[in-house]
GROMACS .gro file of C-alpha atoms in nm:
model
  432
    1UNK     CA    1   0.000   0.000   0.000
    2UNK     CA    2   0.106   0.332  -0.035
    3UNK     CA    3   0.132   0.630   0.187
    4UNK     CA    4  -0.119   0.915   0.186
    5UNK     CA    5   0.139   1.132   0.291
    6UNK     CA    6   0.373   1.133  -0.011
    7UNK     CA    7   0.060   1.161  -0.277
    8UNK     CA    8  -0.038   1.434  -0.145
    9UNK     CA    9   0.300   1.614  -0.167
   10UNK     CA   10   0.378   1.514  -0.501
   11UNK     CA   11   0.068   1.338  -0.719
   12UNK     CA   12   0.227   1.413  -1.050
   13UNK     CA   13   0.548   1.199  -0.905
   14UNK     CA   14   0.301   0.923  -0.822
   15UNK     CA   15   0.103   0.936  -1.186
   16UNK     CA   16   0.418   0.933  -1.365
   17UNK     CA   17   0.573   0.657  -1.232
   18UNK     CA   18   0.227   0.430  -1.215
   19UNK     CA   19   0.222   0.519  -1.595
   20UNK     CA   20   0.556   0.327  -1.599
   21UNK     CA   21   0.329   0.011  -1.555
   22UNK     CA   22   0.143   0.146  -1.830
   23UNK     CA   23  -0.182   0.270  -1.575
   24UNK     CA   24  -0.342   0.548  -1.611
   25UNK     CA   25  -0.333   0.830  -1.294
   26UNK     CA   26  -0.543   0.785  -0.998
   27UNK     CA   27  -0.389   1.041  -0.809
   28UNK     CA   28  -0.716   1.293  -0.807
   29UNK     CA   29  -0.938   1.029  -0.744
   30UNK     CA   30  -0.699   0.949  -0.448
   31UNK     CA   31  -0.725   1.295  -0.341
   32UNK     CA   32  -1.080   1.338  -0.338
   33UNK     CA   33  -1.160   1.093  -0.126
   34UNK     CA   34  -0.871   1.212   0.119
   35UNK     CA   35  -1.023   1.551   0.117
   36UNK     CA   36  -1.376   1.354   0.138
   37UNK     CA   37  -1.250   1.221   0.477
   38UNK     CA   38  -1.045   1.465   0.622
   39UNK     CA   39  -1.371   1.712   0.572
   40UNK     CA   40  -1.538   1.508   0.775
   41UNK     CA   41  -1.317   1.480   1.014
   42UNK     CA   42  -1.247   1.818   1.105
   43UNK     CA   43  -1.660   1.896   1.085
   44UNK     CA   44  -1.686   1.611   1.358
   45UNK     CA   45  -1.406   1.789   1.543
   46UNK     CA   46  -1.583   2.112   1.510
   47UNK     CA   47  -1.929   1.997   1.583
   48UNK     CA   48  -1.776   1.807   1.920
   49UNK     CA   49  -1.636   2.176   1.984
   50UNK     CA   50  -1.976   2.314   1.983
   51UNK     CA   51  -2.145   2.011   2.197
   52UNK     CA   52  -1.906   2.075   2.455
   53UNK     CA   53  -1.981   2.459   2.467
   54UNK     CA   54  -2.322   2.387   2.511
   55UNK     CA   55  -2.288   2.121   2.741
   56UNK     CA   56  -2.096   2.419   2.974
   57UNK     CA   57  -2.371   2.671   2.904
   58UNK     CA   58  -2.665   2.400   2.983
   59UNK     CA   59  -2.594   2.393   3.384
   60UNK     CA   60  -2.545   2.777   3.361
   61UNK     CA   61  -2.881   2.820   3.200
   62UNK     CA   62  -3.063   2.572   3.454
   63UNK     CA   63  -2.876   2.802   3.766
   64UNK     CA   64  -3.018   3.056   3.678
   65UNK     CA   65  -3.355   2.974   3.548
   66UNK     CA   66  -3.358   2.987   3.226
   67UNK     CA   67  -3.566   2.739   3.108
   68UNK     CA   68  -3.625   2.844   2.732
   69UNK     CA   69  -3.234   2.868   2.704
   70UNK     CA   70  -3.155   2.542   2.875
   71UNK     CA   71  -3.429   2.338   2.668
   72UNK     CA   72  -3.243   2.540   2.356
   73UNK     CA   73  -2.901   2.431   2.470
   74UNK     CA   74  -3.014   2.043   2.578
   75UNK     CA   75  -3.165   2.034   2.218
   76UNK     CA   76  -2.837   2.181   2.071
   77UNK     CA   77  -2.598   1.919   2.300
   78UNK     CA   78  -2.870   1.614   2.138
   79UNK     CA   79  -2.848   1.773   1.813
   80UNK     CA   80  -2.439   1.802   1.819
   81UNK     CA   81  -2.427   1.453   1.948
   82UNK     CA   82  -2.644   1.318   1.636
   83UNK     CA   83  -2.466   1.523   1.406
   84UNK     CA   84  -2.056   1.409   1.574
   85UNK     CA   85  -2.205   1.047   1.486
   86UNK     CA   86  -2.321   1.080   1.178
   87UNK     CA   87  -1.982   1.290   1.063
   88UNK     CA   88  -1.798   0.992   1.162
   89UNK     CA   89  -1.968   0.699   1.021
   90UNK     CA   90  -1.932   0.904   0.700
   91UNK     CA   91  -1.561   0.986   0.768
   92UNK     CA   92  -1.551   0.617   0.856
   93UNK     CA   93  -1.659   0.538   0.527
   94UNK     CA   94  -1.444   0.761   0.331
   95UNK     CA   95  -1.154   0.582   0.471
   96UNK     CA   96  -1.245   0.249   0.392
   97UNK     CA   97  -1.310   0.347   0.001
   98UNK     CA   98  -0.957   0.519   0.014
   99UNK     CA   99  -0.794   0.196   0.164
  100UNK     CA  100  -1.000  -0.005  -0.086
  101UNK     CA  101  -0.854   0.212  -0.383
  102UNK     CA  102  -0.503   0.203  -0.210
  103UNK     CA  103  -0.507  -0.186  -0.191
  104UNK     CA  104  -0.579  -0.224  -0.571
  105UNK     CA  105  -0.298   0.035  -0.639
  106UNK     CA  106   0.023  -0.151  -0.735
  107UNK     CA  107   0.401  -0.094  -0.625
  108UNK     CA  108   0.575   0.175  -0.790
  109UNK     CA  109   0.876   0.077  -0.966
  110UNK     CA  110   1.277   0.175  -0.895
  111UNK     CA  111   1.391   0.460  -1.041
  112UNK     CA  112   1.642   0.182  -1.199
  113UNK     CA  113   1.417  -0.062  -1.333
  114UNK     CA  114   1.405  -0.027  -1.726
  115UNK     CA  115   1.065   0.091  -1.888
  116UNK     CA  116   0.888  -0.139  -2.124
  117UNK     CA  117   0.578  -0.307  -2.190
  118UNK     CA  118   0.696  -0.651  -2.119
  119UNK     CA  119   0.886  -0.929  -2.134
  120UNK     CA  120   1.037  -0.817  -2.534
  121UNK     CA  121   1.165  -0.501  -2.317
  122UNK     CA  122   1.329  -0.713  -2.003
  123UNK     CA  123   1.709  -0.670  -2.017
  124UNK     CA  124   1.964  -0.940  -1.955
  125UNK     CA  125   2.215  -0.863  -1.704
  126UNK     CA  126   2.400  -1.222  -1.696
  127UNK     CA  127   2.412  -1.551  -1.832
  128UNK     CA  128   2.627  -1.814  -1.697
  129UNK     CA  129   2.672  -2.222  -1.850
  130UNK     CA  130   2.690  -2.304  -2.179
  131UNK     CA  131   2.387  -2.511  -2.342
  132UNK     CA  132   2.496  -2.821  -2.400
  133UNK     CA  133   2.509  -2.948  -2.789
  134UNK     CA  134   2.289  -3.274  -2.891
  135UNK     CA  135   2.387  -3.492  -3.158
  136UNK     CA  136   2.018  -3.607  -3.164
  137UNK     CA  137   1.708  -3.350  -3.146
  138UNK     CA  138   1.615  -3.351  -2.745
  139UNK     CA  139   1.303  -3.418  -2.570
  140UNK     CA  140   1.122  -3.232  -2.345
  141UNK     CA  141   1.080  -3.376  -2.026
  142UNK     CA  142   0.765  -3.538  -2.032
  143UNK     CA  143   0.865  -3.722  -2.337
  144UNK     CA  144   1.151  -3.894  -2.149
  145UNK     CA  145   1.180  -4.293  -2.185
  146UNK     CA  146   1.301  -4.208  -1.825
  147UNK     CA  147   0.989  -4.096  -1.692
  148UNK     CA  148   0.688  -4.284  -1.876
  149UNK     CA  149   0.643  -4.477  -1.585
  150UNK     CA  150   0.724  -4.188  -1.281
  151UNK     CA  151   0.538  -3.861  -1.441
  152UNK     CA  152   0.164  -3.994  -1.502
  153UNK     CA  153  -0.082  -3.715  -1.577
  154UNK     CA  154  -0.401  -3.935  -1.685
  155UNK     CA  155  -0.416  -4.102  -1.323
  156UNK     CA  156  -0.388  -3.750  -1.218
  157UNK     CA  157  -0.655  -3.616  -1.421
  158UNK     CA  158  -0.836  -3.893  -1.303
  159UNK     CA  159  -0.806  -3.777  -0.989
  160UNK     CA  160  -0.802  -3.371  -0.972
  161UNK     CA  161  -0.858  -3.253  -1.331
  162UNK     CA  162  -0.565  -3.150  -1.588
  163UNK     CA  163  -0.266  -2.935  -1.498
  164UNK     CA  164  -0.162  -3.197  -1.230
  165UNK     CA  165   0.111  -3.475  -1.189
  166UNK     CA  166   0.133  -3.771  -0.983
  167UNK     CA  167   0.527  -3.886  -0.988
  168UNK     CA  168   0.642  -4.206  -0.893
  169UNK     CA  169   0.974  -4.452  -0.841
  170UNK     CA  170   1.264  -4.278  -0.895
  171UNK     CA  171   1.125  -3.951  -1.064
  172UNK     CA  172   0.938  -3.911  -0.707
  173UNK     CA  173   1.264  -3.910  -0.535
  174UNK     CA  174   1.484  -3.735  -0.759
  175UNK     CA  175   1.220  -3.489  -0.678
  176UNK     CA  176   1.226  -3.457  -0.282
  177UNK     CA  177   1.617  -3.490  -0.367
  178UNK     CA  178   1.581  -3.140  -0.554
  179UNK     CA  179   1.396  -2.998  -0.241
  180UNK     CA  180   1.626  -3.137   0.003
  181UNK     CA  181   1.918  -3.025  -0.143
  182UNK     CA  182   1.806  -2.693  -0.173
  183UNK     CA  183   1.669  -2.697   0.123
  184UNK     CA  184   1.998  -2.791   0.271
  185UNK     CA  185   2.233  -2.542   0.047
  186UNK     CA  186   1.998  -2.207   0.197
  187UNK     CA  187   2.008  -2.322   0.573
  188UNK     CA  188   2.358  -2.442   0.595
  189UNK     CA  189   2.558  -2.217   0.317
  190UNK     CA  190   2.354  -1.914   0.278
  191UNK     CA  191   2.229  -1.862   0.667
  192UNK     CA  192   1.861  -1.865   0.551
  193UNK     CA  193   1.672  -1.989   0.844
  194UNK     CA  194   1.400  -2.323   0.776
  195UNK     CA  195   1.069  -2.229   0.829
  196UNK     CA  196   0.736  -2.491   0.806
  197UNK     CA  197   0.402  -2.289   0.795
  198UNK     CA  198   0.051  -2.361   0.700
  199UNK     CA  199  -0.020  -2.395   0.322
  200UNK     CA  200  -0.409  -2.256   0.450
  201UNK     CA  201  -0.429  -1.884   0.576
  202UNK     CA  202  -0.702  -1.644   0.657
  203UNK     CA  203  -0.746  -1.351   0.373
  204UNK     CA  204  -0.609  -1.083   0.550
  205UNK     CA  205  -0.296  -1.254   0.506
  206UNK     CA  206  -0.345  -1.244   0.105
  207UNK     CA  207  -0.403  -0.872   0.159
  208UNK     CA  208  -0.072  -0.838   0.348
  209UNK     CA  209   0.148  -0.954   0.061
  210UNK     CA  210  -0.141  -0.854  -0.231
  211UNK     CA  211  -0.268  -1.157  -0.369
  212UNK     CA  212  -0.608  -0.980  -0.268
  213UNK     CA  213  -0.769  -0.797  -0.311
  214UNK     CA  214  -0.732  -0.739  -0.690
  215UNK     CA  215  -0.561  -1.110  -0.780
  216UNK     CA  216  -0.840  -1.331  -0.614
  217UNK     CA  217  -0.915  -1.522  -0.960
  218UNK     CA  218  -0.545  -1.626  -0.909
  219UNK     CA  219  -0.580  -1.851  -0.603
  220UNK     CA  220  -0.807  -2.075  -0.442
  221UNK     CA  221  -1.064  -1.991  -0.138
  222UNK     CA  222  -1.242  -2.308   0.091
  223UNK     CA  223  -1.554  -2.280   0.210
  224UNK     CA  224  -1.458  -2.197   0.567
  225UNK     CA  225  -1.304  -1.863   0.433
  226UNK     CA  226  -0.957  -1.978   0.410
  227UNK     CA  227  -0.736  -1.963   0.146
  228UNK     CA  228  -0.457  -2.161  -0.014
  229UNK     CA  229  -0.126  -2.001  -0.023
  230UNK     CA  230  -0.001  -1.963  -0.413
  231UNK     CA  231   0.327  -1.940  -0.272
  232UNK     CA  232   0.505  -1.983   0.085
  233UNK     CA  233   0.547  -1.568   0.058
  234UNK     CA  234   0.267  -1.524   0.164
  235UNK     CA  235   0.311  -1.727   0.514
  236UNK     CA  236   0.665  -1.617   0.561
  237UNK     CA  237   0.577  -1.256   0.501
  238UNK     CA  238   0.292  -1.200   0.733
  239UNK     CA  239   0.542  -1.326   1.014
  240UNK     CA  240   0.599  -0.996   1.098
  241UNK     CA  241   0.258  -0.859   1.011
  242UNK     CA  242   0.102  -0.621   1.301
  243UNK     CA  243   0.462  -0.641   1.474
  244UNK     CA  244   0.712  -0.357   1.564
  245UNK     CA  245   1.044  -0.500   1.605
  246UNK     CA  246   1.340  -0.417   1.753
  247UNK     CA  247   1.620  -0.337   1.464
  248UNK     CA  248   1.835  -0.570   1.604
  249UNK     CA  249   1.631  -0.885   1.540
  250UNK     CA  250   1.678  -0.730   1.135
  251UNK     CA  251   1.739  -0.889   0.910
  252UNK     CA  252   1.549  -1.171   0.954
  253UNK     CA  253   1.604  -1.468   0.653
  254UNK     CA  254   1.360  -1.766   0.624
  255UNK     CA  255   1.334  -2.066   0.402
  256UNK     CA  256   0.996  -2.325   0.326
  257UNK     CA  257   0.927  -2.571   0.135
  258UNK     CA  258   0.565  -2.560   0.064
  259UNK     CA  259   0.294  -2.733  -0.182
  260UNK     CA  260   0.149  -2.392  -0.362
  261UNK     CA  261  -0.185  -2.371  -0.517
  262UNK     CA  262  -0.256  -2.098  -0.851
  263UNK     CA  263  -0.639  -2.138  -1.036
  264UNK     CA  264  -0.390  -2.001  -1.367
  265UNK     CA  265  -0.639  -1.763  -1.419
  266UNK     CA  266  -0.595  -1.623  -1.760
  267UNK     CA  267  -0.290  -1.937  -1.897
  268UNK     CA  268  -0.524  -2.154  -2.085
  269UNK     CA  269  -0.346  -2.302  -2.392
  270UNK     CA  270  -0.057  -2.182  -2.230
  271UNK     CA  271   0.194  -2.483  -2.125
  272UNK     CA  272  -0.079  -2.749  -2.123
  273UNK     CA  273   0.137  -3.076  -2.194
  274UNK     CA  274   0.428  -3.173  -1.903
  275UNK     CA  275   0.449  -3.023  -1.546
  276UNK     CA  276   0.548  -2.707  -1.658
  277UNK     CA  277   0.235  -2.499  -1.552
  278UNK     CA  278   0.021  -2.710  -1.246
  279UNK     CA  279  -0.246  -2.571  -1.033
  280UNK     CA  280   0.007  -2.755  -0.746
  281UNK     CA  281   0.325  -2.771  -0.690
  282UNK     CA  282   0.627  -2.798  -0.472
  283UNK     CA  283   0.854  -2.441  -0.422
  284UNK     CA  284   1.136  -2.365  -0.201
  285UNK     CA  285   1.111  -1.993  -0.111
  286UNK     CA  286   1.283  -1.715   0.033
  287UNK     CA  287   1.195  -1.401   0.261
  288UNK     CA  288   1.387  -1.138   0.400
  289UNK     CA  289   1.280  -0.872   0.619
  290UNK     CA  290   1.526  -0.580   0.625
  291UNK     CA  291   1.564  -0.216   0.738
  292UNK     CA  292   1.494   0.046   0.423
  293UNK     CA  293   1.886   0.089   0.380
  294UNK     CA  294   1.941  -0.290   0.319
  295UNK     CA  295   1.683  -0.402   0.114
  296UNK     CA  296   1.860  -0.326  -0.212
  297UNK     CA  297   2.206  -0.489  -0.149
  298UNK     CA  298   1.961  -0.757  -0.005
  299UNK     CA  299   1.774  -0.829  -0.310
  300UNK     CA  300   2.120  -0.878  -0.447
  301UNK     CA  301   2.209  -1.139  -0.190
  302UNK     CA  302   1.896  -1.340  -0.246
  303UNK     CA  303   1.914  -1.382  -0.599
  304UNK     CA  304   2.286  -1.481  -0.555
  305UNK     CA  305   2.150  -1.741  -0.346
  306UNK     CA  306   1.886  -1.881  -0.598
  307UNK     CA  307   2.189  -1.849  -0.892
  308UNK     CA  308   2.420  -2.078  -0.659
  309UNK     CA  309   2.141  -2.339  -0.700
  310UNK     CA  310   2.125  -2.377  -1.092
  311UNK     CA  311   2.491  -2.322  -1.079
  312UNK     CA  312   2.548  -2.629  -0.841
  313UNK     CA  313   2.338  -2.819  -1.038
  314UNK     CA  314   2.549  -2.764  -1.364
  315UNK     CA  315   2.200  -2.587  -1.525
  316UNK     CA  316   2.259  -2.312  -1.786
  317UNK     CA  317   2.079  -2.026  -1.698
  318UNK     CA  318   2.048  -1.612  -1.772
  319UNK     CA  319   1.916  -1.362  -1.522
  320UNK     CA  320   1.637  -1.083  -1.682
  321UNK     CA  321   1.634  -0.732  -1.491
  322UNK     CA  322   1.243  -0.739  -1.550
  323UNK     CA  323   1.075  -0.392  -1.691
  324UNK     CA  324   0.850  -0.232  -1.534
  325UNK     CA  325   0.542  -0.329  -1.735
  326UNK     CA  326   0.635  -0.688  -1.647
  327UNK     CA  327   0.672  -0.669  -1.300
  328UNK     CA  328   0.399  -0.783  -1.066
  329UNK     CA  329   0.163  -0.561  -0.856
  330UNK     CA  330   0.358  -0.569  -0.546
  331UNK     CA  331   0.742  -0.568  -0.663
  332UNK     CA  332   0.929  -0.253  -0.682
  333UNK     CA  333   1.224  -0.427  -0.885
  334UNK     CA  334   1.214  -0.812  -1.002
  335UNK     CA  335   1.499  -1.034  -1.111
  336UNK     CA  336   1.386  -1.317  -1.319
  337UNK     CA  337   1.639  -1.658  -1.333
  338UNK     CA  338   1.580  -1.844  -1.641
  339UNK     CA  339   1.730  -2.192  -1.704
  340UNK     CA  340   1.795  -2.317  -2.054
  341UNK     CA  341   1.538  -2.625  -2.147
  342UNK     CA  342   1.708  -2.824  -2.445
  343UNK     CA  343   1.379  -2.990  -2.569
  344UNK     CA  344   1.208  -2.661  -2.549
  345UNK     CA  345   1.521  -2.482  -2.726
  346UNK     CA  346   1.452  -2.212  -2.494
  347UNK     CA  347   1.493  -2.040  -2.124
  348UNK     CA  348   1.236  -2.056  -1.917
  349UNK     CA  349   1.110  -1.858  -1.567
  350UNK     CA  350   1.261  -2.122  -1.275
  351UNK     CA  351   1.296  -1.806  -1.009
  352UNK     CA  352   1.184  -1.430  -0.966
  353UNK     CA  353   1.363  -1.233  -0.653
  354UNK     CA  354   1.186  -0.963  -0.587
  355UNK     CA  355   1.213  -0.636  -0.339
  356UNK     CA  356   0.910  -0.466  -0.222
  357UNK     CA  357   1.021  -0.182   0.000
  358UNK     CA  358   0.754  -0.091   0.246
  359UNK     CA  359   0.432  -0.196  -0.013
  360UNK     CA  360   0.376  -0.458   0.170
  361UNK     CA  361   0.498  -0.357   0.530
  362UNK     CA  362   0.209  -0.097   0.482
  363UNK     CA  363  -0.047  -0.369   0.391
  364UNK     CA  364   0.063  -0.582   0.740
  365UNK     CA  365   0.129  -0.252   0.940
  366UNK     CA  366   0.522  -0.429   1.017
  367UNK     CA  367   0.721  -0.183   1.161
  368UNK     CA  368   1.046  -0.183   1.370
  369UNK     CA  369   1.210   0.042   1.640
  370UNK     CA  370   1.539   0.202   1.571
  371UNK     CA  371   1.812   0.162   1.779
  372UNK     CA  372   1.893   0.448   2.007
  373UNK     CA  373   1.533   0.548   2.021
  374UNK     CA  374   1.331   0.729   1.681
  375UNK     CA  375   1.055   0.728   1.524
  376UNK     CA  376   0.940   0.376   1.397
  377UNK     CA  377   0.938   0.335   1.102
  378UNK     CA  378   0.806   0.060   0.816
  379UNK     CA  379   1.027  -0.269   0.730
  380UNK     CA  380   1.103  -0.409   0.377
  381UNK     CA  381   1.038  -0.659   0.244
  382UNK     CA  382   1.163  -0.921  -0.017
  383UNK     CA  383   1.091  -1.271  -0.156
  384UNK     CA  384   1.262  -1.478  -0.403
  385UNK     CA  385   1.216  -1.891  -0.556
  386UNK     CA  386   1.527  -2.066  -0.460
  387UNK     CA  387   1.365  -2.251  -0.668
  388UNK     CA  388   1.007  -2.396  -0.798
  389UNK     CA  389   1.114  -2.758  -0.757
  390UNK     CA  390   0.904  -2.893  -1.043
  391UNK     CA  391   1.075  -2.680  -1.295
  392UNK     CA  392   1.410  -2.766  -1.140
  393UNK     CA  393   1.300  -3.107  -1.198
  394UNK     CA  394   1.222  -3.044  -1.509
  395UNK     CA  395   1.556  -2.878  -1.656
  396UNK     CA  396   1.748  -3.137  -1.467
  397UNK     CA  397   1.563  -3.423  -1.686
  398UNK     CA  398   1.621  -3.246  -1.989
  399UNK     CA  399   1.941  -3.128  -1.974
  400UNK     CA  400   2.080  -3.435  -1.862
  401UNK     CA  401   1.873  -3.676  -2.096
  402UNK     CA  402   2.145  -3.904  -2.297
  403UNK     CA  403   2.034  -4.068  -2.596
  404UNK     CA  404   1.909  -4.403  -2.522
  405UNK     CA  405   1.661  -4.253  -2.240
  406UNK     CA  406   1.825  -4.234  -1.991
  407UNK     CA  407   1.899  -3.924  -1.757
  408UNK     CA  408   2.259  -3.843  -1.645
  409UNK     CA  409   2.169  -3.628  -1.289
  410UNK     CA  410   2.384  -3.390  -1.098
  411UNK     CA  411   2.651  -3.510  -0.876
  412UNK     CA  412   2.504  -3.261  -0.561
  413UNK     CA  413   2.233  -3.533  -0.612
  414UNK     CA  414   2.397  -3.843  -0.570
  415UNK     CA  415   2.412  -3.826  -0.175
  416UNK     CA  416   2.034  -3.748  -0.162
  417UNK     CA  417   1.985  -4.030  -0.401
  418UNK     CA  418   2.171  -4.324  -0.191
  419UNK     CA  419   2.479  -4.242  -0.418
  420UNK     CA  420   2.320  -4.356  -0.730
  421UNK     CA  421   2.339  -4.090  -1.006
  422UNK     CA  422   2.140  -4.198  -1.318
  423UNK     CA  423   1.772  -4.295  -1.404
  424UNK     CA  424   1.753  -4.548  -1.601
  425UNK     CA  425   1.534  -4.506  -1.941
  426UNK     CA  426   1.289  -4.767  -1.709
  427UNK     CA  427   1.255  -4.495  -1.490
  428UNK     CA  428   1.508  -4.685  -1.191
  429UNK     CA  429   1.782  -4.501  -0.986
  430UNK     CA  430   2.141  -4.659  -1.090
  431UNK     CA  431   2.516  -4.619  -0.983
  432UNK     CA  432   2.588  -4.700  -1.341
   0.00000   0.00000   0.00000
């Protein structure tokens, strides 16, 4: 969310860099309705004045028997009282229709973050690996001898509908492999401290990190009210949500490894064979919560940590400095990590790390106290994939697939994997 404060002081700054994102200005309409409330606010204040003058005057009046004036100045006090409430119940609802415009509002983007439209205008900032050459045309995953029998989406779709995946044998483990050994590289090389939280949360959770409430269509809602998380930001965020901190718990780094949930809203035709796009999956991901003056080098930390990953893994991959008609609503700069799939001849989204100063600090009211005393002020934060472990599942099948169907998998692996380092093109784990 945004603060009042600075649109008022400078709504052509505020316009201009929303029409970065390609929106139109909302700054007046902003305005009006802060001007809406704070009218009503100060009448309420006034009329309170005046019910308390009376109030004074009425026991005056009675003393010294003035009846007309005392029945004049009881009907005033009634009057002022009536009036005070209704002032504030419309004051009351000015504010909620300016927080209701504020939540829909999304971040605005860093003065560095390149403008464009989208993705065509996204700038590359590194690439590291080299694709590997096939003497044979490659497969994508799904078309892997190695995983006919481990990756079965008809029993799936028998089950829960398309755009799921029930894995198996020893595509099932190379899987929790992937998660464990990222897992493992965050907690025990990059500090990141292991988190489990719920996968269900209430919505104003989903309004702290802004999934709601503009992206509802995105995500899924029970019955009861709750919702399922679309990513383990959302949990890990709203840790701090309605907390003031002391600046010396900052900065605070988590890890989880969480089953997410998206409706894809808006992706149909888009990625509909293989495990590419699911309305479930498995992601590792990271949250910090920093002061204002660390978020940036920060953001820079995190997506070093997701890069380590892929580069562990021996997975080509480029990183996109995303512009800022690409961006989602609640980033203020994105980083996009794409890995190179061979049967897709192509690099694909495997990670976005992403800082969102105080957007969403605002949203959870998170604060923290400085240290020698000040005023407190709002925390930032970030959130980065390190990494969707279906994708990284994915690239790893591809790019090691050898030619008679088998997979060749990365050595990090082998210790997760009892030491065997190759699935067979019958789907088996093998020290061969």
């Amino acid at each position: 969310m945004h603060d009042i404060r600075a649109i008022r002081d400078n709504p052509d700054a505020f316009d201009a860099a929303l029409a970065r994102r390609g929106l139109s200005g909302v700054s007046s309409r902003i305005l009006a309705l802060d001007d809406a409330r704070r009218a009503k606010i100060h009448a309420a204040e006034t009329a309170k004045a005046e019910q308390n003058r009376a109030s004074k005057e009425v026991g005056a009046a009675k003393g010294r028997g003035d009846e007309a004036e005392f029945e004049r100045l009881r009907a005033l006090v009634a009057e002022k009282k009536a009036e005070i409430a209704r002032l504030n119940e419309e004051a009351q609802a000015e504010d909620a229709a300016l927080r209701d415009l504020l939540l829909t509002i999304p971040n605005l983007p860093a003065d560095d973050v390149p403008a464009g439209a989208d993705e065509d205008d996204n700038v590359e900032v590194k690439r590291h690996g080299t694709p590997r050459q096939f003497n044979y045309a490659p497969k994508e995953h799904y078309e892997l001898p190695a995983v006919q029998r481990g990756m079965d989406f008809e029993v799936a779709a028998k089950l829960s509908g398309s755009r799921f995946v029930v894995l198996s044998g020893g595509v099932a483990r190379v899987h929790r492999a992937l998660a464990q050994f990222m897992l493992d590289t965050h907690v025990d090389e990059h500090g990141l401290t292991e988190t489990m939280t719920p996968v269900l949360v209430r919505e104003e959770a989903m309004i702290g990190t802004g999934q709601l409430p503009k992206f509802g269509e995105d995500s899924y809602q029970t019955t009861t009210g709750w919702w399922l998380i679309p990513t383990a930001e959302v949990t890990l965020t709203n840790l701090v949500a309605d907390c003031m901190v002391e600046e010396s718990y900052l900065p605070r780094r988590y890890v989880a490894d969480t089953q997410c949930f998206r409706s894809e809203a808006g992706s149909a035709g888009r990625d509909t064979s293989g495990m590419l796009r699911q309305h479930q999956f498995e992601k590792v991901e990271m949250v910090s919560v920093t002061r204002p003056d660390e978020s940036d080098a920060e953001q820079k930390r995190m997506l070093g940590c997701a890069e380590a990953i892929l580069e562990k893994l021996g997975l080509p991959y480029r990183t996109m400095l995303l512009c800022a008609g690409d961006m989602g609503a609640g980033a203020r700069r994105t980083y996009d990590i794409e890995v190179w799939l061979p049967g897709q001849d192509r690099y694909r989204e495997i990670s976005s790390v992403s800082t969102c100063g105080d957007y969403q600090a605002r949203r959870m009211n998170a604060r923290f106290r400085p240290e020698g005393g000040g005023k407190p002020e709002f925390l930032h934060t970030l959130n980065g994939s390190g990494l969707a472990v279906g994708r990284t599942l994915i690239a790893v099948l591809e790019n090691g697939q050898e030619e008679d169907g088998s997979v060749t998998l990365p050595e990090v692996l082998h210790p997760y994997l009892g030491g065997r380092g190759r699935l067979t093109a019958e789907g088996e784990l093998s020290r061969d």
